[in-house]
mmCIF file of C-alpha atoms in Angstrom:
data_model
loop_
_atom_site.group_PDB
_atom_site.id
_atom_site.type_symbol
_atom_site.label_atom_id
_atom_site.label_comp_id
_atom_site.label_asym_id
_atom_site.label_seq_id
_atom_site.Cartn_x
_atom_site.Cartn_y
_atom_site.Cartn_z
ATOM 1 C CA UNK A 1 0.000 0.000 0.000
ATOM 2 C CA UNK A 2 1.135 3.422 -0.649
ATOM 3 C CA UNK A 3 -0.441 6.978 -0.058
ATOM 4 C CA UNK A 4 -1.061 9.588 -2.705
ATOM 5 C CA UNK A 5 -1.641 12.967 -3.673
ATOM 6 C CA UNK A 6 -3.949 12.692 -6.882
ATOM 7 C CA UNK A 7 -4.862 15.871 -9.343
ATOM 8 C CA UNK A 8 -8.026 16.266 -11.337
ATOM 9 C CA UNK A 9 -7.000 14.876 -14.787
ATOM 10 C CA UNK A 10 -3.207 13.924 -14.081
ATOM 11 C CA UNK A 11 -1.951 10.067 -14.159
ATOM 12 C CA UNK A 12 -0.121 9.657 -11.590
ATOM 13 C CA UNK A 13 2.390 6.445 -12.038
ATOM 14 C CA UNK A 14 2.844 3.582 -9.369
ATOM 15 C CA UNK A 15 5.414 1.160 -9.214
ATOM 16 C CA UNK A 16 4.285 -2.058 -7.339
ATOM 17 C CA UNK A 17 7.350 -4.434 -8.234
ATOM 18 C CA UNK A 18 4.484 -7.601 -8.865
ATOM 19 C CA UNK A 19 5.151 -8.553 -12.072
ATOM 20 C CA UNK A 20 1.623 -8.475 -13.063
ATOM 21 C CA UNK A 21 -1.029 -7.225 -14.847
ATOM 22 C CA UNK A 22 -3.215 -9.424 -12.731
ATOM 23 C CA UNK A 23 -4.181 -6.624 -10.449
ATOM 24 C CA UNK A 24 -7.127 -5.897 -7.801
ATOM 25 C CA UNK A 25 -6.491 -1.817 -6.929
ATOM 26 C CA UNK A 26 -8.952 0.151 -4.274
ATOM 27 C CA UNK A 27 -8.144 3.655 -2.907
ATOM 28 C CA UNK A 28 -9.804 5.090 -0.367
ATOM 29 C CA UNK A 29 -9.495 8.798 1.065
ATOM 30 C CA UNK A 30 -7.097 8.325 3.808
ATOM 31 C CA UNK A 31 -8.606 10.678 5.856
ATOM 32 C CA UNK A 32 -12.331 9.933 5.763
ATOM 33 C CA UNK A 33 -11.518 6.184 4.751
ATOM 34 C CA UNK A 34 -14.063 6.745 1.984
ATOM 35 C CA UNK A 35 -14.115 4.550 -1.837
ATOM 36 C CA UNK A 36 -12.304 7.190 -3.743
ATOM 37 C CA UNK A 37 -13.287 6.326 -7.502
ATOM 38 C CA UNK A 38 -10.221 6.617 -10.302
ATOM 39 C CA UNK A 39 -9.261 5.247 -13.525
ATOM 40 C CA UNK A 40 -6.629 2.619 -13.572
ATOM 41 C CA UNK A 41 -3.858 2.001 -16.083
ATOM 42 C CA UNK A 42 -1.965 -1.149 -15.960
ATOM 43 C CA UNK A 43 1.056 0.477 -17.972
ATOM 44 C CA UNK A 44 3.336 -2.437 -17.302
ATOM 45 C CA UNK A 45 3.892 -5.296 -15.434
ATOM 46 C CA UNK A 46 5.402 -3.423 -12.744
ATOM 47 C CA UNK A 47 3.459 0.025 -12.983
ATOM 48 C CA UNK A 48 -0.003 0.792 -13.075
ATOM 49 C CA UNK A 49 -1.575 4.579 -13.224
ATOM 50 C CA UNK A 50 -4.316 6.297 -11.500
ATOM 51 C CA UNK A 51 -6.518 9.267 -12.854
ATOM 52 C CA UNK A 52 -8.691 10.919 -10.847
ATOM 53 C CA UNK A 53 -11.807 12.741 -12.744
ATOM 54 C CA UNK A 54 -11.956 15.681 -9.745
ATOM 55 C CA UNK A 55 -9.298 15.945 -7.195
ATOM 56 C CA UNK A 56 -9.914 14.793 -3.933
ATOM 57 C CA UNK A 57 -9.846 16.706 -0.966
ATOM 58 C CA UNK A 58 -7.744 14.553 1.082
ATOM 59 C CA UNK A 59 -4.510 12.166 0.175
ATOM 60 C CA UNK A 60 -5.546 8.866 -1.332
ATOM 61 C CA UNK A 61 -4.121 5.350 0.108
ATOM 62 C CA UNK A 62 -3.686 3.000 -2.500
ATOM 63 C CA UNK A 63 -4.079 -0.961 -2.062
ATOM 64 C CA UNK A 64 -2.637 -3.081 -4.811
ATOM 65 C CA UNK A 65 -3.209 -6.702 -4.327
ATOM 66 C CA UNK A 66 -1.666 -9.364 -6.915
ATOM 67 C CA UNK A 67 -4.002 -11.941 -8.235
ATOM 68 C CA UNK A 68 -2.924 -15.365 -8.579
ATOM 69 C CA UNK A 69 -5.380 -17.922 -10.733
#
């Protein structure tokens, strides 16, 4: 997990070192521990990114969970 600052309309780039595209990603507002909803962008194997369509009011924590089938 990681915490973020995310702009309205800016990807901003995680690196999760899984190797995967097989991803589950939430974020929640890490103050209010509210569902924050954003776009996600698995942009490599490594890296996914997150665009938010209005800026949130708080930093964003950011779960990233690997999925194995």
């Amino acid at each position: 997990a990681t915490t973020v600052t995310l702009s309205a309309g800016v990807a901003n780039t995680i690196t999760h070192n899984l190797t995967s595209y097989d991803l589950m990603v939430q974020c929640y507002d890490a103050s209010t521990y509210e569902t924050i909803i954003v776009s996600v962008d698995r942009t490599g194997d490594d890296t996914i990114a997150l665009t938010a369509d209005t800026a949130p009011p708080n930093n964003v924590r950011v779960l990233i969970q690997k999925i194995v089938a």
